[in-house]
């Protein structure tokens, strides 16, 4: 029994050490400043199915990296809760006997998100407290994707946004003779992905 205990302890220490080294290596590889690698990959996996269109300006990896830099750019006591939400989403599929979210194929991942966070909620197949929890998870996840996508300067022309520092005339004023046209898609033109809350680009 003593040998078994020693073997188990040594194995656990080796596993923890290797896991820490792998995490550090991946953090260095992706240039992460705030999130852990599994959280970064989860944001990438979310962005891959939440941001969808024929003219995607930036990749899902860029979106995740933008979110990482954004969270490192300010101090807030509660921002750790966002990282916790991402970790929960990483492991959430395990409750349905599926692999962690980033390891699910994109189309299956989208189907899973639609079923667990919309279908089950609307059909009231889960308790009230769990419905509120699930709705909060997916809302935060989508907001992070929006931040990572639309805060990137490369996407500004696609939505007609001009930073104040680049506008002519009075500081902060939008020139009346340079208003940009508004392009609106009809309902038929929109290919709904996650129940109408997905970003459709292009």
Backbone as CSV, one residue per row, in Angstrom:
resi,resn,N_x,N_y,N_z,CA_x,CA_y,CA_z,C_x,C_y,C_z
1,UNK,0.818,-1.207,0.000,0.000,0.000,0.000,0.858,1.266,0.000
2,UNK,1.972,1.189,0.713,2.858,2.349,0.761,3.423,2.638,-0.617
3,UNK,3.840,1.581,-1.333,4.381,1.751,-2.683,3.317,2.299,-3.627
4,UNK,2.109,1.833,-3.458,1.014,2.313,-4.294,0.757,3.794,-4.038
5,UNK,0.814,4.180,-2.768,0.611,5.589,-2.398,1.720,6.457,-2.984
6,UNK,2.954,5.971,-2.882,4.093,6.721,-3.421,3.969,6.852,-4.935
7,UNK,3.602,5.754,-5.587,3.461,5.761,-7.055,2.375,6.751,-7.477
8,UNK,1.250,6.740,-6.764,0.151,7.646,-7.095,0.576,9.097,-6.898
9,UNK,1.282,9.389,-5.795,1.722,10.746,-5.502,2.699,11.250,-6.547
10,UNK,3.676,10.397,-6.894,4.665,10.778,-7.902,4.002,11.008,-9.256
11,UNK,3.077,10.135,-9.611,2.376,10.256,-10.896,1.570,11.547,-10.949
12,UNK,0.937,11.870,-9.827,0.141,13.095,-9.767,1.036,14.322,-9.909
13,UNK,2.175,14.303,-9.227,3.105,15.428,-9.310,3.649,15.596,-10.716
14,UNK,3.955,14.480,-11.362,4.465,14.523,-12.740,3.399,15.077,-13.679
15,UNK,2.154,14.619,-13.492,1.058,15.079,-14.347,0.823,16.577,-14.172
16,UNK,0.837,17.049,-12.927,0.630,18.474,-12.656,1.768,19.297,-13.242
17,UNK,2.994,18.810,-13.082,4.161,19.528,-13.612,4.111,19.624,-15.125
18,UNK,3.804,18.503,-15.785,3.719,18.498,-17.253,2.591,19.405,-17.738
19,UNK,1.479,19.394,-17.023,0.356,20.241,-17.398,0.728,21.714,-17.285
20,UNK,1.440,22.068,-16.204,1.852,23.456,-16.008,2.840,23.882,-17.083
21,UNK,3.769,23.001,-17.436,4.765,23.307,-18.467,4.091,23.470,-19.828
22,UNK,3.120,22.590,-20.130,2.396,22.681,-21.393,1.598,23.970,-21.471
23,UNK,0.945,24.327,-20.357,0.161,25.563,-20.324,1.060,26.775,-20.537
24,UNK,2.231,26.772,-19.894,3.171,27.885,-20.043,3.667,27.982,-21.480
25,UNK,3.916,26.825,-22.096,4.396,26.811,-23.478,3.335,27.357,-24.438
26,UNK,2.083,26.954,-24.235,1.004,27.427,-25.095,0.732,28.903,-24.873
27,UNK,0.874,29.361,-23.625,0.684,30.778,-23.337,1.740,31.605,-24.057
28,UNK,2.961,31.067,-24.087,4.041,31.742,-24.796,3.802,31.702,-26.300
29,UNK,3.332,30.595,-26.787,3.093,30.421,-28.227,2.057,31.396,-28.743
30,UNK,0.959,31.545,-28.017,-0.115,32.437,-28.454,0.097,33.883,-28.000
31,UNK,1.112,34.117,-27.194,1.362,35.464,-26.701,0.285,35.955,-25.764
32,UNK,-0.222,35.063,-24.918,-1.335,35.420,-24.037,-0.867,36.281,-22.872
33,UNK,-1.703,37.247,-22.516,-1.383,38.160,-21.422,-2.324,37.995,-20.230
34,UNK,-3.530,37.518,-20.481,-4.509,37.415,-19.402,-5.105,36.010,-19.267
35,UNK,-5.641,35.481,-20.350,-6.319,34.188,-20.281,-5.344,33.015,-20.292
36,UNK,-5.822,31.889,-19.776,-5.076,30.645,-19.877,-5.349,30.032,-21.251
37,UNK,-4.478,29.133,-21.716,-4.657,28.548,-23.052,-6.024,27.918,-23.284
38,UNK,-6.555,27.192,-22.302,-7.861,26.543,-22.534,-8.966,27.587,-22.683
39,UNK,-8.838,28.714,-21.988,-9.811,29.794,-22.124,-9.677,30.472,-23.486
40,UNK,-8.440,30.683,-23.913,-8.183,31.281,-25.219,-8.769,30.418,-26.333
41,UNK,-8.572,29.118,-26.239,-9.098,28.198,-27.258,-10.620,28.159,-27.240
42,UNK,-11.197,28.350,-26.057,-12.659,28.368,-25.962,-13.230,29.600,-26.646
43,UNK,-12.588,30.750,-26.455,-13.037,31.974,-27.135,-12.905,31.804,-28.646
44,UNK,-11.808,31.197,-29.088,-11.632,30.919,-30.516,-12.770,30.044,-31.035
45,UNK,-13.084,28.995,-30.273,-14.139,28.060,-30.686,-15.491,28.762,-30.757
46,UNK,-15.758,29.659,-29.817,-17.011,30.420,-29.833,-17.055,31.362,-31.028
47,UNK,-15.960,32.091,-31.242,-15.913,33.056,-32.342,-16.086,32.368,-33.688
48,UNK,-15.603,31.145,-33.782,-15.683,30.418,-35.055,-17.114,30.156,-35.479
49,UNK,-18.021,30.020,-34.513,-19.422,29.735,-34.864,-20.346,30.924,-34.632
50,UNK,-19.940,31.855,-33.768,-20.776,33.032,-33.505,-20.589,34.084,-34.586
51,UNK,-19.351,34.260,-35.033,-19.064,35.220,-36.103,-18.964,34.438,-37.399
52,UNK,-19.923,34.668,-38.259,-20.005,33.833,-39.458,-20.411,34.666,-40.657
53,UNK,-19.757,34.428,-41.784,-20.124,35.129,-43.008,-19.096,34.899,-44.094
54,UNK,-19.428,35.346,-45.278,-18.530,35.145,-46.417,-17.381,36.139,-46.427
55,UNK,-17.505,37.218,-45.686,-16.475,38.253,-45.696,-15.972,38.548,-44.294
56,UNK,-15.579,37.517,-43.605,-15.012,37.709,-42.274,-13.683,38.446,-42.410
57,UNK,-13.543,39.535,-41.702,-12.355,40.371,-41.822,-11.175,39.778,-41.064
58,UNK,-11.424,39.249,-39.891,-10.357,38.680,-39.083,-10.715,37.256,-38.671
59,UNK,-9.722,36.481,-38.311,-9.923,35.079,-37.952,-10.402,34.946,-36.510
60,UNK,-10.863,33.752,-36.172,-11.305,33.495,-34.799,-10.134,33.607,-33.822
61,UNK,-8.936,33.273,-34.281,-7.755,33.414,-33.423,-7.481,34.889,-33.141
62,UNK,-7.654,35.734,-34.142,-7.483,37.172,-33.943,-8.512,37.714,-32.953
63,UNK,-9.744,37.219,-33.061,-10.802,37.645,-32.142,-10.407,37.303,-30.709
64,UNK,-9.984,36.070,-30.503,-9.598,35.637,-29.162,-8.405,36.428,-28.640
65,UNK,-7.459,36.707,-29.503,-6.280,37.476,-29.082,-6.671,38.912,-28.722
66,UNK,-7.599,39.479,-29.468,-8.086,40.828,-29.152,-8.771,40.871,-27.792
67,UNK,-9.533,39.824,-27.480,-10.205,39.758,-26.179,-9.164,39.654,-25.065
68,UNK,-8.144,38.851,-25.305,-7.075,38.690,-24.315,-6.386,40.025,-24.040
69,UNK,-6.061,40.757,-25.087,-5.400,42.057,-24.923,-6.324,43.062,-24.270
70,UNK,-7.598,42.996,-24.619,-8.562,43.935,-24.038,-8.639,43.763,-22.521
71,UNK,-8.720,42.518,-22.065,-8.843,42.281,-20.630,-7.554,42.615,-19.879
72,UNK,-6.448,42.572,-20.574,-5.193,42.935,-19.931,-5.030,44.452,-19.868
73,UNK,-5.821,45.188,-20.632,-5.630,46.632,-20.759,-6.262,47.440,-19.629
74,UNK,-7.050,46.818,-18.767,-7.700,47.576,-17.700,-7.727,46.766,-16.403
75,UNK,-7.913,47.478,-15.315,-7.989,46.850,-13.998,-9.433,46.852,-13.505
76,UNK,-9.905,45.720,-13.084,-11.253,45.611,-12.521,-11.298,44.377,-11.623
77,UNK,-11.862,44.536,-10.466,-11.894,43.429,-9.510,-12.713,42.243,-9.989
78,UNK,-13.743,42.531,-10.774,-14.671,41.461,-11.154,-14.377,40.824,-12.503
79,UNK,-13.330,41.257,-13.187,-13.118,40.712,-14.529,-12.713,39.236,-14.511
80,UNK,-12.295,38.759,-13.347,-11.963,37.344,-13.242,-13.198,36.462,-13.483
81,UNK,-14.397,37.050,-13.253,-15.609,36.273,-13.469,-15.787,35.922,-14.945
82,UNK,-15.300,36.788,-15.829,-15.379,36.505,-17.262,-14.512,35.304,-17.622
83,UNK,-13.319,35.259,-17.028,-12.442,34.113,-17.262,-13.078,32.837,-16.721
84,UNK,-13.778,32.959,-15.596,-14.461,31.801,-15.022,-15.574,31.311,-15.943
85,UNK,-16.318,32.245,-16.523,-17.387,31.881,-17.458,-16.822,31.103,-18.646
86,UNK,-15.695,31.571,-19.170,-15.073,30.885,-20.303,-14.636,29.478,-19.909
87,UNK,-14.102,29.326,-18.703,-13.700,28.003,-18.235,-14.908,27.077,-18.106
88,UNK,-16.022,27.626,-17.614,-17.250,26.835,-17.499,-17.713,26.369,-18.879
89,UNK,-17.653,27.260,-19.863,-18.055,26.897,-21.218,-17.124,25.844,-21.814
90,UNK,-15.872,25.885,-21.429,-14.908,24.881,-21.906,-15.344,23.484,-21.474
91,UNK,-15.743,23.353,-20.212,-16.097,22.042,-19.662,-17.587,21.710,-19.796
92,UNK,-18.405,22.682,-20.138,-19.859,22.483,-20.160,-20.316,21.265,-20.966
93,UNK,-19.751,21.028,-22.162,-20.216,19.868,-22.938,-19.988,18.528,-22.267
94,UNK,-19.067,18.468,-21.304,-18.798,17.203,-20.621,-20.039,16.709,-19.894
95,UNK,-20.888,17.653,-19.458,-22.139,17.267,-18.797,-23.049,16.491,-19.741
96,UNK,-22.840,16.671,-21.040,-23.622,15.941,-22.047,-22.813,14.810,-22.666
97,UNK,-21.753,14.414,-21.964,-20.871,13.329,-22.406,-20.207,13.633,-23.752
98,UNK,-19.834,14.912,-23.924,-19.120,15.353,-25.104,-17.756,15.893,-24.690
99,UNK,-16.822,15.999,-25.627,-15.517,16.563,-25.287,-15.629,18.053,-24.993
100,UNK,-14.590,18.658,-24.417,-14.609,20.108,-24.177,-14.936,20.879,-25.446
101,UNK,-15.508,22.041,-25.304,-16.048,22.811,-26.424,-15.089,22.976,-27.610
102,UNK,-13.808,23.332,-27.405,-12.925,23.540,-28.560,-12.673,22.273,-29.378
103,UNK,-12.926,21.106,-28.793,-12.640,19.851,-29.469,-13.849,19.286,-30.206
104,UNK,-14.948,20.012,-30.194,-16.135,19.606,-30.951,-16.062,20.241,-32.332
105,UNK,-16.379,19.494,-33.377,-16.360,20.023,-34.745,-17.289,21.229,-34.843
106,UNK,-16.925,22.232,-35.659,-17.694,23.488,-35.721,-19.196,23.331,-35.864
107,UNK,-19.645,22.532,-36.820,-21.092,22.392,-37.018,-21.757,21.715,-35.829
108,UNK,-21.087,20.699,-35.263,-21.625,20.034,-34.077,-21.590,20.983,-32.876
109,UNK,-20.580,21.824,-32.832,-20.449,22.810,-31.762,-21.601,23.806,-31.822
110,UNK,-21.906,24.256,-33.023,-23.016,25.189,-33.206,-24.334,24.538,-32.805
111,UNK,-24.526,23.294,-33.215,-25.753,22.574,-32.869,-25.868,22.403,-31.352
112,UNK,-24.756,22.133,-30.727,-24.750,21.969,-29.262,-25.142,23.267,-28.571
113,UNK,-24.557,24.382,-29.010,-24.860,25.675,-28.405,-26.324,26.043,-28.592
114,UNK,-26.835,25.800,-29.782,-28.236,26.127,-30.053,-29.165,25.281,-29.198
115,UNK,-28.840,24.016,-29.047,-29.715,23.119,-28.281,-29.661,23.421,-26.786
116,UNK,-28.455,23.505,-26.244,-28.312,23.649,-24.799,-28.624,25.044,-24.290
117,UNK,-28.322,26.060,-25.082,-28.484,27.421,-24.589,-29.720,28.131,-25.144
118,UNK,-30.397,27.499,-26.099,-31.614,28.107,-26.655,-32.781,27.118,-26.654
119,UNK,-32.577,25.966,-27.289,-33.657,24.989,-27.381,-34.149,24.527,-26.023
120,UNK,-33.219,24.086,-25.177,-33.601,23.586,-23.852,-34.179,24.693,-22.984
121,UNK,-33.654,25.916,-23.143,-34.137,27.043,-22.337,-35.558,27.415,-22.742
122,UNK,-35.792,27.547,-24.060,-37.113,27.952,-24.535,-38.160,26.872,-24.280
123,UNK,-37.744,25.617,-24.360,-38.676,24.517,-24.122,-38.853,24.234,-22.631
124,UNK,-38.109,24.981,-21.795,-38.178,24.820,-20.342,-37.905,23.378,-19.923
125,UNK,-36.875,22.805,-20.543,-36.500,21.432,-20.215,-35.548,21.369,-19.034
126,UNK,-35.112,22.528,-18.565,-34.206,22.582,-17.429,-34.798,23.498,-16.369
127,UNK,-34.398,23.334,-15.107,-34.952,24.156,-14.024,-34.727,25.646,-14.249
128,UNK,-35.540,26.461,-13.590,-35.485,27.911,-13.766,-34.104,28.478,-13.451
129,UNK,-33.518,28.073,-12.328,-32.213,28.620,-11.950,-31.152,28.265,-12.980
130,UNK,-31.273,27.074,-13.585,-30.294,26.654,-14.587,-30.506,27.390,-15.901
131,UNK,-31.772,27.728,-16.209,-32.056,28.501,-17.414,-31.406,29.879,-17.323
132,UNK,-31.534,30.507,-16.168,-30.924,31.827,-15.958,-29.409,31.728,-16.085
133,UNK,-28.845,30.675,-15.508,-27.402,30.454,-15.566,-26.948,30.260,-17.012
134,UNK,-27.670,29.427,-17.760,-27.309,29.151,-19.146,-27.416,30.399,-20.013
135,UNK,-28.470,31.176,-19.807,-28.640,32.412,-20.569,-27.502,33.392,-20.281
136,UNK,-27.098,33.476,-19.022,-25.991,34.359,-18.659,-24.691,33.931,-19.311
137,UNK,-24.444,32.643,-19.364,-23.222,32.126,-19.981,-23.125,32.518,-21.452
138,UNK,-24.182,32.251,-22.203,-24.120,32.490,-23.649,-24.113,33.976,-23.964
139,UNK,-24.763,34.795,-23.149,-24.748,36.243,-23.383,-23.342,36.803,-23.198
140,UNK,-22.682,36.378,-22.142,-21.309,36.834,-21.905,-20.396,36.347,-23.022
141,UNK,-20.573,35.109,-23.428,-19.743,34.548,-24.496,-19.886,35.346,-25.786
142,UNK,-21.113,35.701,-26.129,-21.341,36.469,-27.356,-20.763,37.868,-27.243
143,UNK,-20.904,38.489,-26.073,-20.364,39.833,-25.893,-18.849,39.838,-26.050
144,UNK,-18.193,38.810,-25.558,-16.744,38.720,-25.713,-16.368,38.609,-27.190
145,UNK,-17.151,37.853,-27.942,-16.891,37.725,-29.384,-17.090,39.068,-30.082
146,UNK,-18.131,39.795,-29.687,-18.377,41.105,-30.281,-17.206,42.044,-29.997
147,UNK,-16.745,42.027,-28.742,-15.620,42.884,-28.358,-14.391,42.549,-29.185
148,UNK,-14.106,41.270,-29.305,-12.915,40.853,-30.030,-12.970,41.152,-31.509
149,UNK,-14.175,41.149,-32.073,-14.306,41.386,-33.518,-14.369,42.872,-33.842
150,UNK,-15.312,43.578,-33.230,-15.558,44.970,-33.619,-14.587,45.973,-33.004
151,UNK,-13.783,45.561,-32.037,-12.751,46.455,-31.508,-11.483,46.424,-32.353
152,UNK,-11.461,45.579,-33.351,-10.302,45.481,-34.230,-10.422,46.516,-35.352
153,UNK,-9.409,47.324,-35.530,-9.443,48.401,-36.516,-9.687,47.882,-37.935
154,UNK,-9.292,46.654,-38.198,-9.464,46.110,-39.549,-10.933,45.928,-39.920
155,UNK,-11.810,45.889,-38.920,-13.239,45.712,-39.204,-13.975,47.041,-39.355
156,UNK,-13.326,48.147,-39.015,-13.999,49.446,-39.034,-14.607,49.791,-40.399
157,UNK,-13.852,49.648,-41.501,-14.431,49.997,-42.807,-15.674,49.177,-43.151
158,UNK,-15.728,47.930,-42.693,-16.853,47.062,-43.050,-18.158,47.502,-42.400
159,UNK,-18.068,48.270,-41.313,-19.280,48.758,-40.639,-19.399,50.276,-40.733
160,UNK,-18.487,50.906,-41.491,-18.559,52.341,-41.698,-18.166,53.170,-40.497
161,UNK,-17.354,52.614,-39.614,-16.949,53.356,-38.427,-15.630,54.087,-38.674
162,UNK,-15.603,55.373,-38.311,-14.389,56.177,-38.419,-14.033,56.672,-37.021
163,UNK,-12.857,56.327,-36.487,-12.472,56.795,-35.150,-12.522,58.320,-35.062
164,UNK,-12.853,58.836,-33.910,-12.952,60.276,-33.722,-11.655,60.978,-34.103
165,UNK,-10.532,60.350,-33.789,-9.235,60.976,-34.064,-8.975,61.142,-35.557
166,UNK,-9.719,60.421,-36.383,-9.501,60.469,-37.826,-10.580,61.259,-38.553
167,UNK,-11.536,61.820,-37.815,-12.611,62.581,-38.436,-12.182,64.031,-38.611
168,UNK,-12.640,64.645,-39.668,-12.299,66.043,-39.939,-13.296,66.974,-39.273
169,UNK,-12.963,68.254,-39.208,-13.850,69.231,-38.576,-13.525,69.376,-37.114
170,UNK,-14.511,69.745,-36.318,-14.314,69.941,-34.898,-14.005,68.605,-34.228
171,UNK,-13.199,68.633,-33.180,-12.859,67.391,-32.470,-14.107,66.645,-32.022
172,UNK,-14.211,65.401,-32.453,-15.340,64.575,-32.054,-16.583,64.755,-32.898
173,UNK,-16.557,65.681,-33.855,-17.751,65.926,-34.676,-17.735,65.058,-35.923
174,UNK,-18.887,64.663,-36.358,-19.020,63.880,-37.583,-19.428,64.834,-38.696
175,UNK,-18.598,65.004,-39.708,-18.917,65.926,-40.799,-20.250,65.584,-41.447
176,UNK,-21.114,66.598,-41.589,-22.445,66.363,-42.152,-22.376,65.924,-43.606
177,UNK,-21.344,66.367,-44.321,-21.243,66.030,-45.734,-20.497,64.732,-45.984
178,UNK,-20.162,64.016,-44.916,-19.437,62.759,-45.087,-20.145,61.608,-44.388
179,UNK,-21.454,61.710,-44.284,-22.194,60.617,-43.661,-22.121,59.381,-44.552
180,UNK,-21.989,58.258,-43.933,-21.856,57.003,-44.665,-23.219,56.359,-44.883
181,UNK,-23.395,55.688,-46.010,-24.685,55.029,-46.281,-24.922,53.874,-45.322
182,UNK,-26.179,53.630,-45.053,-26.557,52.529,-44.176,-27.057,51.373,-45.024
183,UNK,-26.401,50.237,-44.893,-26.798,49.051,-45.642,-27.596,48.126,-44.724
184,UNK,-28.793,47.782,-45.149,-29.672,46.948,-44.337,-30.024,45.684,-45.110
185,UNK,-29.925,44.556,-44.429,-30.299,43.286,-45.044,-31.706,42.907,-44.606
186,UNK,-32.445,42.350,-45.546,-33.783,41.886,-45.203,-33.673,40.574,-44.432
187,UNK,-34.781,40.167,-43.867,-34.783,38.926,-43.087,-34.396,37.733,-43.948
188,UNK,-34.793,37.771,-45.214,-34.466,36.665,-46.112,-32.974,36.564,-46.382
189,UNK,-32.308,37.725,-46.346,-30.878,37.747,-46.645,-30.018,37.246,-45.492
190,UNK,-30.632,37.195,-44.335,-29.852,36.817,-43.155,-29.931,35.311,-42.931
191,UNK,-28.770,34.700,-42.848,-28.703,33.273,-42.564,-28.527,33.105,-41.067
192,UNK,-29.630,32.855,-40.368,-29.571,32.794,-38.917,-28.688,31.636,-38.470
193,UNK,-27.887,31.915,-37.453,-27.005,30.883,-36.904,-27.441,30.548,-35.470
194,UNK,-27.074,31.386,-34.531,-27.466,31.094,-33.151,-28.664,31.961,-32.781
195,UNK,-29.825,31.553,-33.245,-31.097,32.172,-32.887,-31.107,33.686,-33.034
196,UNK,-30.509,34.204,-34.094,-30.609,35.619,-34.376,-29.628,36.503,-33.631
197,UNK,-28.829,35.949,-32.721,-27.897,36.770,-31.957,-26.478,36.633,-32.480
198,UNK,-26.332,35.979,-33.617,-25.002,35.796,-34.198,-24.617,36.996,-35.028
199,UNK,-23.325,37.251,-35.155,-22.848,38.302,-36.029,-22.827,37.760,-37.447
200,UNK,-23.485,38.422,-38.377,-23.461,38.015,-39.769,-22.597,39.030,-40.519
201,UNK,-21.504,38.599,-41.094,-20.640,39.506,-41.823,-20.626,39.112,-43.282
202,UNK,-20.700,40.107,-44.150,-20.649,39.842,-45.580,-22.007,39.456,-46.139
